mmCIF file of C-alpha atoms in Angstrom:
data_model
loop_
_atom_site.group_PDB
_atom_site.id
_atom_site.type_symbol
_atom_site.label_atom_id
_atom_site.label_comp_id
_atom_site.label_asym_id
_atom_site.label_seq_id
_atom_site.Cartn_x
_atom_site.Cartn_y
_atom_site.Cartn_z
ATOM 1 C CA ALA A 1 -13.363 20.404 5.232
ATOM 2 C CA ARG A 2 -16.139 21.504 2.923
ATOM 3 C CA ARG A 3 -16.546 21.164 -0.805
ATOM 4 C CA GLY A 4 -19.346 23.197 -2.333
ATOM 5 C CA GLY A 5 -20.862 23.822 1.118
ATOM 6 C CA ALA A 6 -21.115 20.099 1.954
ATOM 7 C CA ARG A 7 -18.814 18.272 4.331
ATOM 8 C CA CYS A 8 -16.116 16.394 2.441
ATOM 9 C CA SER A 9 -15.084 13.147 4.181
ATOM 10 C CA ALA A 10 -12.397 12.496 1.563
ATOM 11 C CA CYS A 11 -11.001 16.002 2.175
ATOM 12 C CA ASP A 12 -11.060 15.428 5.955
ATOM 13 C CA ALA A 13 -9.115 12.221 5.373
ATOM 14 C CA GLN A 14 -6.337 14.065 3.553
ATOM 15 C CA LEU A 15 -5.954 16.619 6.314
ATOM 16 C CA ALA A 16 -6.267 14.135 9.187
ATOM 17 C CA ALA A 17 -3.709 11.757 7.676
ATOM 18 C CA PHE A 18 -1.226 14.595 7.116
ATOM 19 C CA VAL A 19 -1.630 15.931 10.659
ATOM 20 C CA HIS A 20 -1.471 12.539 12.382
ATOM 21 C CA ALA A 21 1.366 11.140 10.251
ATOM 22 C CA SER A 22 3.361 14.285 11.051
ATOM 23 C CA LEU A 23 2.564 13.949 14.758
ATOM 24 C CA VAL A 24 3.539 10.273 15.006
ATOM 25 C CA LYS A 25 6.694 10.874 12.982
ATOM 26 C CA GLN A 26 7.735 13.642 15.394
ATOM 27 C CA PHE A 27 6.834 11.429 18.375
ATOM 28 C CA ALA A 28 9.053 8.635 17.020
ATOM 29 C CA LYS A 29 11.874 11.064 16.244
ATOM 30 C CA THR A 30 11.883 12.696 19.678
ATOM 31 C CA ARG A 31 10.805 9.849 21.971
ATOM 32 C CA ILE A 32 11.825 6.589 20.309
ATOM 33 C CA ASP A 33 14.863 6.883 18.013
ATOM 34 C CA PRO A 34 16.248 10.283 17.016
ATOM 35 C CA GLU A 35 19.012 8.575 15.009
ATOM 36 C CA LEU A 36 16.731 6.473 12.778
ATOM 37 C CA ALA A 37 17.508 7.828 9.299
ATOM 38 C CA TRP A 38 14.137 6.741 7.887
ATOM 39 C CA LEU A 39 12.452 9.340 10.100
ATOM 40 C CA ASP A 40 14.345 12.090 8.243
ATOM 41 C CA GLN A 41 12.848 11.056 4.905
ATOM 42 C CA THR A 42 9.580 12.059 3.304
ATOM 43 C CA ILE A 43 7.012 9.380 4.079
ATOM 44 C CA SER A 44 4.278 8.754 1.538
ATOM 45 C CA VAL A 45 0.773 8.744 3.024
ATOM 46 C CA ASN A 46 -1.957 7.560 0.640
ATOM 47 C CA VAL A 47 -5.628 8.171 1.454
ATOM 48 C CA ASN A 48 -9.061 7.442 -0.002
ATOM 49 C CA GLU A 49 -7.870 4.284 -1.715
ATOM 50 C CA GLY A 50 -10.294 2.125 -3.653
ATOM 51 C CA SER A 51 -11.323 -0.472 -1.111
ATOM 52 C CA SER A 52 -12.760 -0.058 2.397
ATOM 53 C CA CYS A 53 -12.438 -1.267 5.975
ATOM 54 C CA ASN A 54 -8.668 -1.518 6.036
ATOM 55 C CA ALA A 55 -5.335 0.271 6.048
ATOM 56 C CA TYR A 56 -1.799 -1.006 5.554
ATOM 57 C CA SER A 57 1.903 -0.258 5.532
ATOM 58 C CA THR A 58 4.293 -1.444 2.840
ATOM 59 C CA GLY A 59 7.149 -1.138 5.319
ATOM 60 C CA ASP A 60 7.852 2.364 4.032
ATOM 61 C CA ASP A 61 4.662 4.195 3.072
ATOM 62 C CA ILE A 62 1.197 3.950 4.602
ATOM 63 C CA HIS A 63 -2.206 3.531 2.919
ATOM 64 C CA PHE A 64 -5.785 4.175 4.037
ATOM 65 C CA TYR A 65 -9.117 3.128 2.529
ATOM 66 C CA ARG A 66 -12.231 5.213 2.026
ATOM 67 C CA LYS A 67 -15.422 5.143 4.082
ATOM 68 C CA SER A 68 -18.132 2.558 3.473
ATOM 69 C CA ALA A 69 -21.471 1.696 5.034
ATOM 70 C CA GLN A 70 -19.632 -0.623 7.460
ATOM 71 C CA CYS A 71 -16.570 1.416 8.450
ATOM 72 C CA GLU A 72 -14.995 4.848 8.637
ATOM 73 C CA ASN A 73 -12.394 6.227 6.258
ATOM 74 C CA THR A 74 -9.326 4.858 8.036
ATOM 75 C CA ALA A 75 -7.247 7.996 7.374
ATOM 76 C CA ARG A 76 -9.684 9.919 9.596
ATOM 77 C CA LEU A 77 -8.844 7.758 12.630
ATOM 78 C CA ALA A 78 -5.759 9.072 14.430
ATOM 79 C CA ASP A 79 -4.840 5.803 16.110
ATOM 80 C CA VAL A 80 -5.143 3.887 12.832
ATOM 81 C CA VAL A 81 -2.672 6.351 11.260
ATOM 82 C CA TYR A 82 -0.349 5.889 14.258
ATOM 83 C CA HIS A 83 -0.749 2.106 14.037
ATOM 84 C CA GLU A 84 0.099 1.871 10.326
ATOM 85 C CA PHE A 85 3.055 4.189 10.825
ATOM 86 C CA GLY A 86 4.124 1.780 13.592
ATOM 87 C CA HIS A 87 4.486 -1.034 11.056
ATOM 88 C CA SER A 88 6.839 1.076 8.940
ATOM 89 C CA LEU A 89 8.734 2.137 12.067
ATOM 90 C CA HIS A 90 9.076 -1.516 13.091
ATOM 91 C CA ASN A 91 10.368 -2.381 9.622
ATOM 92 C CA HIS A 92 13.057 0.312 9.760
ATOM 93 C CA ALA A 93 14.026 -0.311 13.398
ATOM 94 C CA ILE A 94 15.029 -3.950 12.878
ATOM 95 C CA ILE A 95 18.760 -4.313 13.402
ATOM 96 C CA GLU A 96 20.288 -6.382 10.597
ATOM 97 C CA GLY A 97 21.567 -9.712 11.905
ATOM 98 C CA VAL A 98 19.942 -9.220 15.300
ATOM 99 C CA GLY A 99 16.193 -9.109 14.711
ATOM 100 C CA SER A 100 13.682 -10.085 12.092
ATOM 101 C CA TRP A 101 10.147 -9.190 11.046
ATOM 102 C CA ASP A 102 7.382 -10.727 13.120
ATOM 103 C CA GLU A 103 3.793 -9.941 12.117
ATOM 104 C CA ALA A 104 2.168 -10.435 15.523
ATOM 105 C CA LEU A 105 4.897 -8.396 17.225
ATOM 106 C CA SER A 106 4.431 -5.621 14.659
ATOM 107 C CA GLU A 107 0.647 -5.633 15.188
ATOM 108 C CA GLY A 108 0.976 -5.477 18.963
ATOM 109 C CA MET A 109 3.702 -2.856 19.049
ATOM 110 C CA SER A 110 1.892 -0.743 16.442
ATOM 111 C CA ASP A 111 -1.150 -0.757 18.740
ATOM 112 C CA VAL A 112 1.172 0.199 21.607
ATOM 113 C CA LEU A 113 2.581 3.127 19.620
ATOM 114 C CA ALA A 114 -0.973 4.371 19.022
ATOM 115 C CA SER A 115 -1.876 3.928 22.691
ATOM 116 C CA LEU A 116 1.201 5.855 23.838
ATOM 117 C CA ILE A 117 0.028 8.859 21.845
ATOM 118 C CA THR A 118 -3.716 8.598 22.565
ATOM 119 C CA ASN A 119 -3.377 7.230 26.125
ATOM 120 C CA ASP A 120 -6.241 4.873 25.283
ATOM 121 C CA ALA A 121 -6.062 1.077 25.428
ATOM 122 C CA GLY A 122 -8.926 0.887 22.909
ATOM 123 C CA MET A 123 -7.449 0.697 19.417
ATOM 124 C CA GLY A 124 -9.532 1.789 16.428
ATOM 125 C CA ARG A 125 -12.480 3.499 18.083
ATOM 126 C CA GLY A 126 -14.778 4.675 15.317
ATOM 127 C CA PHE A 127 -13.557 2.101 12.798
ATOM 128 C CA PHE A 128 -16.950 0.360 12.751
ATOM 129 C CA LEU A 129 -18.773 3.703 13.124
ATOM 130 C CA THR A 130 -19.150 3.298 16.906
ATOM 131 C CA ASN A 131 -16.991 4.168 19.897
ATOM 132 C CA ALA A 132 -16.212 0.483 20.496
ATOM 133 C CA PRO A 133 -12.539 -0.385 19.916
ATOM 134 C CA MET A 134 -11.436 -2.914 17.302
ATOM 135 C CA ARG A 135 -8.863 -4.216 19.776
ATOM 136 C CA ASN A 136 -8.411 -3.669 23.497
ATOM 137 C CA LEU A 137 -4.975 -3.666 25.132
ATOM 138 C CA ASP A 138 -6.592 -3.734 28.583
ATOM 139 C CA PRO A 139 -9.080 -6.621 28.467
ATOM 140 C CA ALA A 140 -10.913 -7.882 31.551
ATOM 141 C CA ASN A 141 -8.902 -11.114 31.340
ATOM 142 C CA ASP A 142 -5.205 -10.789 30.485
ATOM 143 C CA LEU A 143 -4.019 -12.766 27.492
ATOM 144 C CA ARG A 144 -0.985 -15.038 27.857
ATOM 145 C CA TRP A 145 1.574 -16.413 25.419
ATOM 146 C CA PRO A 146 1.352 -19.163 24.111
ATOM 147 C CA ASP A 147 -1.932 -20.208 25.747
ATOM 148 C CA ASP A 148 -4.057 -17.550 24.045
ATOM 149 C CA THR A 149 -2.483 -17.509 20.583
ATOM 150 C CA THR A 150 -4.852 -18.089 17.667
ATOM 151 C CA GLY A 151 -2.497 -17.799 14.694
ATOM 152 C CA GLU A 152 -4.238 -14.591 13.580
ATOM 153 C CA VAL A 153 -1.645 -11.805 13.794
ATOM 154 C CA HIS A 154 -3.983 -9.105 15.161
ATOM 155 C CA ASP A 155 -5.256 -11.441 17.892
ATOM 156 C CA ASP A 156 -1.761 -12.640 18.764
ATOM 157 C CA GLY A 157 -0.484 -9.058 18.719
ATOM 158 C CA GLU A 158 -2.939 -8.224 21.494
ATOM 159 C CA ILE A 159 -0.844 -10.398 23.816
ATOM 160 C CA ILE A 160 2.321 -8.264 23.542
ATOM 161 C CA GLY A 161 0.216 -5.109 23.256
ATOM 162 C CA GLY A 162 -1.642 -5.937 26.463
ATOM 163 C CA THR A 163 1.595 -6.779 28.228
ATOM 164 C CA MET A 164 3.076 -3.412 27.254
ATOM 165 C CA TRP A 165 -0.111 -1.612 28.364
ATOM 166 C CA ASP A 166 0.198 -3.363 31.754
ATOM 167 C CA VAL A 167 3.829 -2.196 31.995
ATOM 168 C CA LYS A 168 2.720 1.374 31.175
ATOM 169 C CA LYS A 169 0.066 1.258 33.895
ATOM 170 C CA ALA A 170 2.552 -0.165 36.409
ATOM 171 C CA LEU A 171 5.013 2.647 35.707
#
């Protein structure tokens, strides 16, 4: 998008977040759980928020931070939008009395959701303004539970995420 003839990163973020949130919502509705009532609701997507180098889900809506010298506007990264949506999807897919929230599981499965749409094991390419991924679901050395846990939810999520990527490859 352009504002006054100059490229508008904040404008691009609005459009990209709308497009990718719509795409992941439709993906979840048609390929994961067509009966999940939450997917029939309007989902709030907030972009260009005041901080940088992060994004988050409240369990319902999703939020993305603006660009900085260290990282891209997270709303402009398709797989980050898919990932944050994945946290909200996880929150609404928990069956009362059967399951419960688990941060590492949500991190890993949110990366898996993104990888199913992008078909790329590298999560968050472009986040640090390079093509290198933030996380890799297909590392050279497979991670194993509980041997490779660190207590950091993104790191621990890579274990289930990598396992699911291996299942995808095997299928």
